[in-house]
Amino acid sequence: MPVSEFDIIEQVFRAKATAGNNVVCGIGDDAAIVEVPTGQQLVISTDTLVSGVHFFPDADPFDIGYRSLAVNLSDMAAMAAGPAWMTLALTLPDNNIDWLHRYADGLFSLANRHNVALVGGNIAQGPLSITITIMGTVPTGQAVLRSTAQAGDLIYVTGQLGMAALALAISSGELAWTGPIPQPCLDRFIRPEPRVQAGLAIRGLASACIDISDGLAADLGHLLQASGRGARIQLSAIPVYESLQLLDRQQIWKYALCRGDDYELCFTVPPHHRQALEQRISQAGCPLTHIGIVTLDPQPGWIDTDGNHVELTGTGYRHF
Ligand code: ADP
Ligand code: MG
């Protein structure tokens, strides 16, 4: 029996959605209603994933479901917001119910872990594309913006860079590689782990933050530009996954700094908050590396081990 749009919403999404906090009216009415707790601000972000651009068309729908939320959670983390609700707009080529069930299982595997309630959405027919709007909350005035880094602040990144880029470069044949793709890199590419806990941990301590979706060089560049500042970054301090270190320097920096899909956080911290911040991030179980310092001179400076400035070419992923 063919499944209708109504069946999809009821059987796939409403059936799997769990009741979230502060949802006054969820799936089923013309719009959702949620209660923003007193003293909190609403933080909103949208990301679209297009088949063939952001994921391979034949990818496991579970992984597509996971990823479609992961990229949105990463944006919440970058604002130091706690994720709470989402809407899901699906454009589907057909009504393949098995695909949809698997998609939803991937989506909810991550949604349930972070207590994000699906409160509504839309379904249309067309080339496969997925848009999630995520909403979260932050105590009033405590969101961490891109534009508020100060000269002298310390620059940190979470995790290790270049893992997903390495997996993609090997699997696409761009990079000659003997042996299998390192499993941790493949895992990172397929199911990035958004740094939600680390994002909450930097509240009140970090001066500015951005998530690294298009490569550290590009994204740190956005943060510095928004803040009207520059930086000195020690290339030797950049946390690079061990398999990447087998490559030559140009390639290491290409994958670790100029490619996408890391979904780590890059943030700045006034020196007097250094200890408190390192302690909180370590309590959140997140690897953390100090890579440089914000400068007044508004030029990002990448410094090699000899103290020379390095010009990074290829500034991250761009759609246009
Ligand atoms: P309307 O025609 O009023 O826009 P729809 O018929 O499109 O409403 O949707 C009915 C209900 O189902 C709405 O509450 C909507 O938010 C929800 N919904 C639609 N698509 C999805 C989806 N993919 N996931 C979750 N809820 C959805
Ligand atoms: Mg309506």
PDB file of N, CA and C in Angstrom, residues 205-258:
ATOM      1  N   LEU A 205      33.096  31.992  30.235  1.00  0.00           N
ATOM      2  CA  LEU A 205      34.557  31.984  30.241  1.00  0.00           C
ATOM      3  C   LEU A 205      35.144  32.396  28.889  1.00  0.00           C
ATOM      4  N   ALA A 206      34.617  31.811  27.800  1.00  0.00           N
ATOM      5  CA  ALA A 206      35.152  32.127  26.475  1.00  0.00           C
ATOM      6  C   ALA A 206      34.669  33.510  26.038  1.00  0.00           C
ATOM      7  N   SER A 207      35.513  34.205  25.267  1.00  0.00           N
ATOM      8  CA  SER A 207      35.118  35.532  24.782  1.00  0.00           C
ATOM      9  C   SER A 207      34.486  35.458  23.396  1.00  0.00           C
ATOM     10  N   ALA A 208      34.828  34.429  22.604  1.00  0.00           N
ATOM     11  CA  ALA A 208      34.242  34.245  21.270  1.00  0.00           C
ATOM     12  C   ALA A 208      34.378  32.782  20.879  1.00  0.00           C
ATOM     13  N   CYS A 209      33.505  32.336  19.992  1.00  0.00           N
ATOM     14  CA  CYS A 209      33.537  30.922  19.602  1.00  0.00           C
ATOM     15  C   CYS A 209      32.947  30.742  18.215  1.00  0.00           C
ATOM     16  N   ILE A 210      33.426  29.706  17.510  1.00  0.00           N
ATOM     17  CA  ILE A 210      32.872  29.316  16.211  1.00  0.00           C
ATOM     18  C   ILE A 210      33.035  27.805  16.097  1.00  0.00           C
ATOM     19  N   ASP A 211      32.160  27.147  15.359  1.00  0.00           N
ATOM     20  CA  ASP A 211      32.424  25.721  15.119  1.00  0.00           C
ATOM     21  C   ASP A 211      33.140  25.586  13.784  1.00  0.00           C
ATOM     22  N   ILE A 212      33.956  24.546  13.693  1.00  0.00           N
ATOM     23  CA  ILE A 212      34.814  24.379  12.515  1.00  0.00           C
ATOM     24  C   ILE A 212      34.124  23.431  11.543  1.00  0.00           C
ATOM     25  N   SER A 213      33.411  24.001  10.587  1.00  0.00           N
ATOM     26  CA  SER A 213      32.737  23.175   9.589  1.00  0.00           C
ATOM     27  C   SER A 213      33.421  23.276   8.229  1.00  0.00           C
ATOM     28  N   ASP A 214      34.134  24.380   7.993  1.00  0.00           N
ATOM     29  CA  ASP A 214      34.782  24.589   6.692  1.00  0.00           C
ATOM     30  C   ASP A 214      36.308  24.637   6.785  1.00  0.00           C
ATOM     31  N   GLY A 215      36.866  24.116   7.866  1.00  0.00           N
ATOM     32  CA  GLY A 215      38.315  24.149   8.062  1.00  0.00           C
ATOM     33  C   GLY A 215      38.693  25.266   9.029  1.00  0.00           C
ATOM     34  N   LEU A 216      39.684  24.990   9.893  1.00  0.00           N
ATOM     35  CA  LEU A 216      40.080  25.980  10.905  1.00  0.00           C
ATOM     36  C   LEU A 216      40.511  27.303  10.274  1.00  0.00           C
ATOM     37  N   ALA A 217      41.259  27.246   9.158  1.00  0.00           N
ATOM     38  CA  ALA A 217      41.769  28.486   8.565  1.00  0.00           C
ATOM     39  C   ALA A 217      40.613  29.411   8.206  1.00  0.00           C
ATOM     40  N   ALA A 218      39.593  28.862   7.555  1.00  0.00           N
ATOM     41  CA  ALA A 218      38.450  29.683   7.146  1.00  0.00           C
ATOM     42  C   ALA A 218      37.631  30.116   8.355  1.00  0.00           C
ATOM     43  N   ASP A 219      37.348  29.187   9.256  1.00  0.00           N
ATOM     44  CA  ASP A 219      36.422  29.504  10.348  1.00  0.00           C
ATOM     45  C   ASP A 219      37.057  30.414  11.399  1.00  0.00           C
ATOM     46  N   LEU A 220      38.320  30.163  11.739  1.00  0.00           N
ATOM     47  CA  LEU A 220      39.004  31.106  12.637  1.00  0.00           C
ATOM     48  C   LEU A 220      39.080  32.475  11.956  1.00  0.00           C
ATOM     49  N   GLY A 221      39.271  32.461  10.642  1.00  0.00           N
ATOM     50  CA  GLY A 221      39.278  33.718   9.876  1.00  0.00           C
ATOM     51  C   GLY A 221      37.964  34.471  10.048  1.00  0.00           C
ATOM     52  N   HIS A 222      36.843  33.748  10.026  1.00  0.00           N
ATOM     53  CA  HIS A 222      35.532  34.397  10.225  1.00  0.00           C
ATOM     54  C   HIS A 222      35.441  35.017  11.614  1.00  0.00           C
ATOM     55  N   LEU A 223      35.889  34.264  12.616  1.00  0.00           N
ATOM     56  CA  LEU A 223      35.822  34.760  14.005  1.00  0.00           C
ATOM     57  C   LEU A 223      36.663  36.033  14.142  1.00  0.00           C
ATOM     58  N   LEU A 224      37.876  35.995  13.586  1.00  0.00           N
ATOM     59  CA  LEU A 224      38.778  37.147  13.728  1.00  0.00           C
ATOM     60  C   LEU A 224      38.236  38.350  12.967  1.00  0.00           C
ATOM     61  N   GLN A 225      37.697  38.097  11.791  1.00  0.00           N
ATOM     62  CA  GLN A 225      37.153  39.192  11.006  1.00  0.00           C
ATOM     63  C   GLN A 225      35.970  39.836  11.732  1.00  0.00           C
ATOM     64  N   ALA A 226      35.094  38.984  12.281  1.00  0.00           N
ATOM     65  CA  ALA A 226      33.934  39.505  13.013  1.00  0.00           C
ATOM     66  C   ALA A 226      34.380  40.303  14.234  1.00  0.00           C
ATOM     67  N   SER A 227      35.507  39.920  14.814  1.00  0.00           N
ATOM     68  CA  SER A 227      36.007  40.605  16.011  1.00  0.00           C
ATOM     69  C   SER A 227      36.916  41.775  15.669  1.00  0.00           C
ATOM     70  N   GLY A 228      37.275  41.914  14.371  1.00  0.00           N
ATOM     71  CA  GLY A 228      38.196  42.982  13.970  1.00  0.00           C
ATOM     72  C   GLY A 228      39.581  42.791  14.553  1.00  0.00           C
ATOM     73  N   ARG A 229      40.015  41.523  14.681  1.00  0.00           N
ATOM     74  CA  ARG A 229      41.305  41.210  15.276  1.00  0.00           C
ATOM     75  C   ARG A 229      42.080  40.259  14.377  1.00  0.00           C
ATOM     76  N   GLY A 230      43.346  40.015  14.718  1.00  0.00           N
ATOM     77  CA  GLY A 230      44.164  39.026  14.026  1.00  0.00           C
ATOM     78  C   GLY A 230      44.627  37.979  15.010  1.00  0.00           C
ATOM     79  N   ALA A 231      45.618  37.164  14.610  1.00  0.00           N
ATOM     80  CA  ALA A 231      46.072  36.100  15.499  1.00  0.00           C
ATOM     81  C   ALA A 231      47.483  35.669  15.147  1.00  0.00           C
ATOM     82  N   ARG A 232      48.136  35.076  16.122  1.00  0.00           N
ATOM     83  CA  ARG A 232      49.369  34.328  15.855  1.00  0.00           C
ATOM     84  C   ARG A 232      49.099  32.894  16.264  1.00  0.00           C
ATOM     85  N   ILE A 233      49.182  32.007  15.272  1.00  0.00           N
ATOM     86  CA  ILE A 233      48.900  30.590  15.523  1.00  0.00           C
ATOM     87  C   ILE A 233      50.180  29.792  15.307  1.00  0.00           C
ATOM     88  N   GLN A 234      50.543  28.973  16.267  1.00  0.00           N
ATOM     89  CA  GLN A 234      51.699  28.083  16.108  1.00  0.00           C
ATOM     90  C   GLN A 234      51.251  26.832  15.369  1.00  0.00           C
ATOM     91  N   LEU A 235      51.744  26.661  14.143  1.00  0.00           N
ATOM     92  CA  LEU A 235      51.332  25.481  13.371  1.00  0.00           C
ATOM     93  C   LEU A 235      51.716  24.188  14.093  1.00  0.00           C
ATOM     94  N   SER A 236      52.845  24.229  14.798  1.00  0.00           N
ATOM     95  CA  SER A 236      53.299  23.001  15.477  1.00  0.00           C
ATOM     96  C   SER A 236      52.349  22.604  16.611  1.00  0.00           C
ATOM     97  N   ALA A 237      51.523  23.542  17.067  1.00  0.00           N
ATOM     98  CA  ALA A 237      50.612  23.233  18.169  1.00  0.00           C
ATOM     99  C   ALA A 237      49.284  22.653  17.689  1.00  0.00           C
ATOM    100  N   ILE A 238      48.993  22.758  16.391  1.00  0.00           N
ATOM    101  CA  ILE A 238      47.691  22.295  15.886  1.00  0.00           C
ATOM    102  C   ILE A 238      47.532  20.792  16.143  1.00  0.00           C
ATOM    103  N   PRO A 239      46.443  20.389  16.791  1.00  0.00           N
ATOM    104  CA  PRO A 239      46.261  18.957  17.060  1.00  0.00           C
ATOM    105  C   PRO A 239      45.855  18.206  15.790  1.00  0.00           C
ATOM    106  N   VAL A 240      46.798  17.435  15.280  1.00  0.00           N
ATOM    107  CA  VAL A 240      46.595  16.735  14.014  1.00  0.00           C
ATOM    108  C   VAL A 240      46.564  15.238  14.278  1.00  0.00           C
ATOM    109  N   TYR A 241      45.566  14.556  13.749  1.00  0.00           N
ATOM    110  CA  TYR A 241      45.445  13.116  13.982  1.00  0.00           C
ATOM    111  C   TYR A 241      46.691  12.377  13.481  1.00  0.00           C
ATOM    112  N   GLU A 242      47.097  11.338  14.205  1.00  0.00           N
ATOM    113  CA  GLU A 242      48.393  10.686  13.950  1.00  0.00           C
ATOM    114  C   GLU A 242      48.563  10.201  12.511  1.00  0.00           C
ATOM    115  N   SER A 243      47.519   9.655  11.892  1.00  0.00           N
ATOM    116  CA  SER A 243      47.669   9.157  10.516  1.00  0.00           C
ATOM    117  C   SER A 243      48.014  10.286   9.551  1.00  0.00           C
ATOM    118  N   LEU A 244      47.509  11.473   9.846  1.00  0.00           N
ATOM    119  CA  LEU A 244      47.792  12.630   8.987  1.00  0.00           C
ATOM    120  C   LEU A 244      49.259  13.021   9.052  1.00  0.00           C
ATOM    121  N   GLN A 245      49.872  12.753  10.189  1.00  0.00           N
ATOM    122  CA  GLN A 245      51.268  13.174  10.375  1.00  0.00           C
ATOM    123  C   GLN A 245      52.224  12.411   9.477  1.00  0.00           C
ATOM    124  N   LEU A 246      51.730  11.354   8.834  1.00  0.00           N
ATOM    125  CA  LEU A 246      52.559  10.594   7.893  1.00  0.00           C
ATOM    126  C   LEU A 246      52.728  11.352   6.576  1.00  0.00           C
ATOM    127  N   LEU A 247      51.871  12.327   6.324  1.00  0.00           N
ATOM    128  CA  LEU A 247      51.905  13.056   5.043  1.00  0.00           C
ATOM    129  C   LEU A 247      52.952  14.177   5.085  1.00  0.00           C
ATOM    130  N   ASP A 248      53.226  14.773   3.906  1.00  0.00           N
ATOM    131  CA  ASP A 248      54.160  15.900   3.935  1.00  0.00           C
ATOM    132  C   ASP A 248      53.436  17.141   4.463  1.00  0.00           C
ATOM    133  N   ARG A 249      54.238  18.146   4.833  1.00  0.00           N
ATOM    134  CA  ARG A 249      53.673  19.305   5.536  1.00  0.00           C
ATOM    135  C   ARG A 249      52.536  19.995   4.796  1.00  0.00           C
ATOM    136  N   GLN A 250      52.730  20.215   3.497  1.00  0.00           N
ATOM    137  CA  GLN A 250      51.692  20.890   2.714  1.00  0.00           C
ATOM    138  C   GLN A 250      50.372  20.142   2.821  1.00  0.00           C
ATOM    139  N   GLN A 251      50.465  18.815   2.722  1.00  0.00           N
ATOM    140  CA  GLN A 251      49.238  18.012   2.784  1.00  0.00           C
ATOM    141  C   GLN A 251      48.639  18.027   4.186  1.00  0.00           C
ATOM    142  N   ILE A 252      49.493  17.970   5.184  1.00  0.00           N
ATOM    143  CA  ILE A 252      48.976  18.012   6.563  1.00  0.00           C
ATOM    144  C   ILE A 252      48.149  19.281   6.757  1.00  0.00           C
ATOM    145  N   TRP A 253      48.713  20.417   6.349  1.00  0.00           N
ATOM    146  CA  TRP A 253      47.985  21.681   6.591  1.00  0.00           C
ATOM    147  C   TRP A 253      46.756  21.787   5.697  1.00  0.00           C
ATOM    148  N   LYS A 254      46.848  21.191   4.502  1.00  0.00           N
ATOM    149  CA  LYS A 254      45.665  21.214   3.630  1.00  0.00           C
ATOM    150  C   LYS A 254      44.488  20.506   4.309  1.00  0.00           C
ATOM    151  N   TYR A 255      44.747  19.306   4.799  1.00  0.00           N
ATOM    152  CA  TYR A 255      43.627  18.544   5.367  1.00  0.00           C
ATOM    153  C   TYR A 255      43.240  19.015   6.768  1.00  0.00           C
ATOM    154  N   ALA A 256      44.237  19.428   7.558  1.00  0.00           N
ATOM    155  CA  ALA A 256      43.923  19.806   8.945  1.00  0.00           C
ATOM    156  C   ALA A 256      43.347  21.212   9.050  1.00  0.00           C
ATOM    157  N   LEU A 257      43.677  22.084   8.087  1.00  0.00           N
ATOM    158  CA  LEU A 257      43.293  23.488   8.249  1.00  0.00           C
ATOM    159  C   LEU A 257      42.363  24.015   7.173  1.00  0.00           C
ATOM    160  N   CYS A 258      42.399  23.399   5.996  1.00  0.00           N
ATOM    161  CA  CYS A 258      41.702  24.009   4.856  1.00  0.00           C
ATOM    162  C   CYS A 258      40.573  23.157   4.293  1.00  0.00           C
TER     163      CYS A 258
END
